[in-house]
mmCIF file with all atom_site columns, C-alpha atoms in Angstrom:
data_model
loop_
_atom_site.group_PDB
_atom_site.id
_atom_site.type_symbol
_atom_site.label_atom_id
_atom_site.label_alt_id
_atom_site.label_comp_id
_atom_site.label_asym_id
_atom_site.label_entity_id
_atom_site.label_seq_id
_atom_site.pdbx_PDB_ins_code
_atom_site.Cartn_x
_atom_site.Cartn_y
_atom_site.Cartn_z
_atom_site.occupancy
_atom_site.B_iso_or_equiv
_atom_site.pdbx_formal_charge
_atom_site.auth_seq_id
_atom_site.auth_comp_id
_atom_site.auth_asym_id
_atom_site.auth_atom_id
_atom_site.pdbx_PDB_model_num
ATOM 1  C CA . MET W 1 1  ? 46.033 150.667 158.442 1.00 0.00 ? 1  MET W CA 1
ATOM 2  C CA . THR W 1 2  ? 46.709 154.367 158.983 1.00 0.00 ? 2  THR W CA 1
ATOM 3  C CA . GLY W 1 3  ? 47.703 156.868 156.318 1.00 0.00 ? 3  GLY W CA 1
ATOM 4  C CA . PRO W 1 4  ? 51.390 156.766 157.291 1.00 0.00 ? 4  PRO W CA 1
ATOM 5  C CA . GLU W 1 5  ? 51.304 152.963 157.315 1.00 0.00 ? 5  GLU W CA 1
ATOM 6  C CA . HIS W 1 6  ? 49.873 152.980 153.779 1.00 0.00 ? 6  HIS W CA 1
ATOM 7  C CA . TYR W 1 7  ? 52.609 155.401 152.712 1.00 0.00 ? 7  TYR W CA 1
ATOM 8  C CA . HIS W 1 8  ? 55.359 153.221 154.165 1.00 0.00 ? 8  HIS W CA 1
ATOM 9  C CA . GLU W 1 9  ? 53.888 150.097 152.584 1.00 0.00 ? 9  GLU W CA 1
ATOM 10 C CA . ALA W 1 10 ? 53.850 151.849 149.199 1.00 0.00 ? 10 ALA W CA 1
ATOM 11 C CA . GLU W 1 11 ? 57.503 152.792 149.657 1.00 0.00 ? 11 GLU W CA 1
ATOM 12 C CA . ARG W 1 12 ? 58.384 149.233 150.703 1.00 0.00 ? 12 ARG W CA 1
ATOM 13 C CA . LEU W 1 13 ? 56.653 147.723 147.678 1.00 0.00 ? 13 LEU W CA 1
ATOM 14 C CA . VAL W 1 14 ? 58.328 150.091 145.224 1.00 0.00 ? 14 VAL W CA 1
ATOM 15 C CA . ALA W 1 15 ? 61.727 149.456 146.806 1.00 0.00 ? 15 ALA W CA 1
ATOM 16 C CA . SER W 1 16 ? 61.210 145.702 146.482 1.00 0.00 ? 16 SER W CA 1
ATOM 17 C CA . THR W 1 17 ? 60.791 145.853 142.709 1.00 0.00 ? 17 THR W CA 1
ATOM 18 C CA . SER W 1 18 ? 63.396 145.775 140.015 1.00 0.00 ? 18 SER W CA 1
ATOM 19 C CA . LEU W 1 19 ? 62.645 148.831 137.909 1.00 0.00 ? 19 LEU W CA 1
ATOM 20 C CA . ARG W 1 20 ? 65.621 148.364 135.570 1.00 0.00 ? 20 ARG W CA 1
ATOM 21 C CA . ASN W 1 21 ? 64.852 144.730 134.753 1.00 0.00 ? 21 ASN W CA 1
ATOM 22 C CA . PRO W 1 22 ? 61.237 144.279 135.807 1.00 0.00 ? 22 PRO W CA 1
ATOM 23 C CA . LEU W 1 23 ? 59.980 140.818 136.568 1.00 0.00 ? 23 LEU W CA 1
ATOM 24 C CA . PRO W 1 24 ? 56.366 139.787 135.898 1.00 0.00 ? 24 PRO W CA 1
ATOM 25 C CA . GLU W 1 25 ? 55.520 139.932 139.625 1.00 0.00 ? 25 GLU W CA 1
ATOM 26 C CA . ASP W 1 26 ? 56.832 143.498 139.816 1.00 0.00 ? 26 ASP W CA 1
ATOM 27 C CA . ALA W 1 27 ? 53.713 144.704 138.001 1.00 0.00 ? 27 ALA W CA 1
ATOM 28 C CA . ASN W 1 28 ? 51.549 143.375 140.836 1.00 0.00 ? 28 ASN W CA 1
ATOM 29 C CA . LYS W 1 29 ? 53.803 144.958 143.460 1.00 0.00 ? 29 LYS W CA 1
ATOM 30 C CA . LEU W 1 30 ? 53.673 148.316 141.699 1.00 0.00 ? 30 LEU W CA 1
ATOM 31 C CA . ALA W 1 31 ? 49.891 148.121 141.371 1.00 0.00 ? 31 ALA W CA 1
ATOM 32 C CA . ALA W 1 32 ? 49.596 147.388 145.100 1.00 0.00 ? 32 ALA W CA 1
ATOM 33 C CA . ALA W 1 33 ? 51.991 150.257 145.837 1.00 0.00 ? 33 ALA W CA 1
ATOM 34 C CA . GLN W 1 34 ? 49.763 152.594 143.842 1.00 0.00 ? 34 GLN W CA 1
ATOM 35 C CA . VAL W 1 35 ? 46.720 151.527 145.852 1.00 0.00 ? 35 VAL W CA 1
ATOM 36 C CA . HIS W 1 36 ? 48.551 152.094 149.141 1.00 0.00 ? 36 HIS W CA 1
ATOM 37 C CA . ALA W 1 37 ? 49.781 155.508 147.956 1.00 0.00 ? 37 ALA W CA 1
ATOM 38 C CA . THR W 1 38 ? 46.235 156.495 146.987 1.00 0.00 ? 38 THR W CA 1
ATOM 39 C CA . LEU W 1 39 ? 44.900 155.409 150.386 1.00 0.00 ? 39 LEU W CA 1
ATOM 40 C CA . ALA W 1 40 ? 47.683 157.370 152.109 1.00 0.00 ? 40 ALA W CA 1
ATOM 41 C CA . LEU W 1 41 ? 46.695 160.446 150.113 1.00 0.00 ? 41 LEU W CA 1
ATOM 42 C CA . ALA W 1 42 ? 43.021 160.009 150.996 1.00 0.00 ? 42 ALA W CA 1
ATOM 43 C CA . ALA W 1 43 ? 43.886 159.704 154.686 1.00 0.00 ? 43 ALA W CA 1
ATOM 44 C CA . ALA W 1 44 ? 46.110 162.791 154.552 1.00 0.00 ? 44 ALA W CA 1
ATOM 45 C CA . THR W 1 45 ? 43.365 164.760 152.805 1.00 0.00 ? 45 THR W CA 1
ATOM 46 C CA . ILE W 1 46 ? 40.820 163.866 155.473 1.00 0.00 ? 46 ILE W CA 1
ATOM 47 C CA . ASP W 1 47 ? 43.309 164.550 158.281 1.00 0.00 ? 47 ASP W CA 1
ATOM 48 C CA . THR W 1 48 ? 44.006 168.073 157.015 1.00 0.00 ? 48 THR W CA 1
ATOM 49 C CA . ALA W 1 49 ? 40.506 169.023 155.872 1.00 0.00 ? 49 ALA W CA 1
ATOM 50 C CA . ASP W 1 50 ? 38.641 171.776 157.682 1.00 0.00 ? 50 ASP W CA 1
ATOM 51 C CA . LEU W 1 51 ? 35.579 169.577 157.543 1.00 0.00 ? 51 LEU W CA 1
ATOM 52 C CA . CYS W 1 52 ? 33.965 167.561 160.277 1.00 0.00 ? 52 CYS W CA 1
ATOM 53 C CA . PRO W 1 53 ? 34.016 164.052 158.825 1.00 0.00 ? 53 PRO W CA 1
ATOM 54 C CA . SER W 1 54 ? 31.185 161.678 159.567 1.00 0.00 ? 54 SER W CA 1
ATOM 55 C CA . VAL W 1 55 ? 31.562 159.219 162.432 1.00 0.00 ? 55 VAL W CA 1
ATOM 56 C CA . ALA W 1 56 ? 31.602 156.388 159.888 1.00 0.00 ? 56 ALA W CA 1
ATOM 57 C CA . TRP W 1 57 ? 34.537 157.934 158.029 1.00 0.00 ? 57 TRP W CA 1
ATOM 58 C CA . VAL W 1 58 ? 36.454 158.491 161.260 1.00 0.00 ? 58 VAL W CA 1
ATOM 59 C CA . GLU W 1 59 ? 35.916 154.840 162.190 1.00 0.00 ? 59 GLU W CA 1
ATOM 60 C CA . VAL W 1 60 ? 37.111 153.684 158.786 1.00 0.00 ? 60 VAL W CA 1
ATOM 61 C CA . THR W 1 61 ? 40.235 155.845 158.727 1.00 0.00 ? 61 THR W CA 1
ATOM 62 C CA . ARG W 1 62 ? 41.144 155.013 162.305 1.00 0.00 ? 62 ARG W CA 1
ATOM 63 C CA . GLY W 1 63 ? 40.720 151.281 161.810 1.00 0.00 ? 63 GLY W CA 1
ATOM 64 C CA . ALA W 1 64 ? 37.727 150.808 164.080 1.00 0.00 ? 64 ALA W CA 1
ATOM 65 C CA . ALA W 1 65 ? 35.635 147.721 163.506 1.00 0.00 ? 65 ALA W CA 1
#
């Protein structure tokens, strides 16, 4: 999953919850959304860094096996 895909999944999960009258399963959705948002942030940080990331990191962030 790419950074933008993680971001969109986080948005989708938050939108699918009932924040006014939360249901028990909403806590799991919000926790998953937080993970996806964190991964999106990590990907964005690497994408904009003036560093030369290791080959392993490039493979991980680009979804290579």
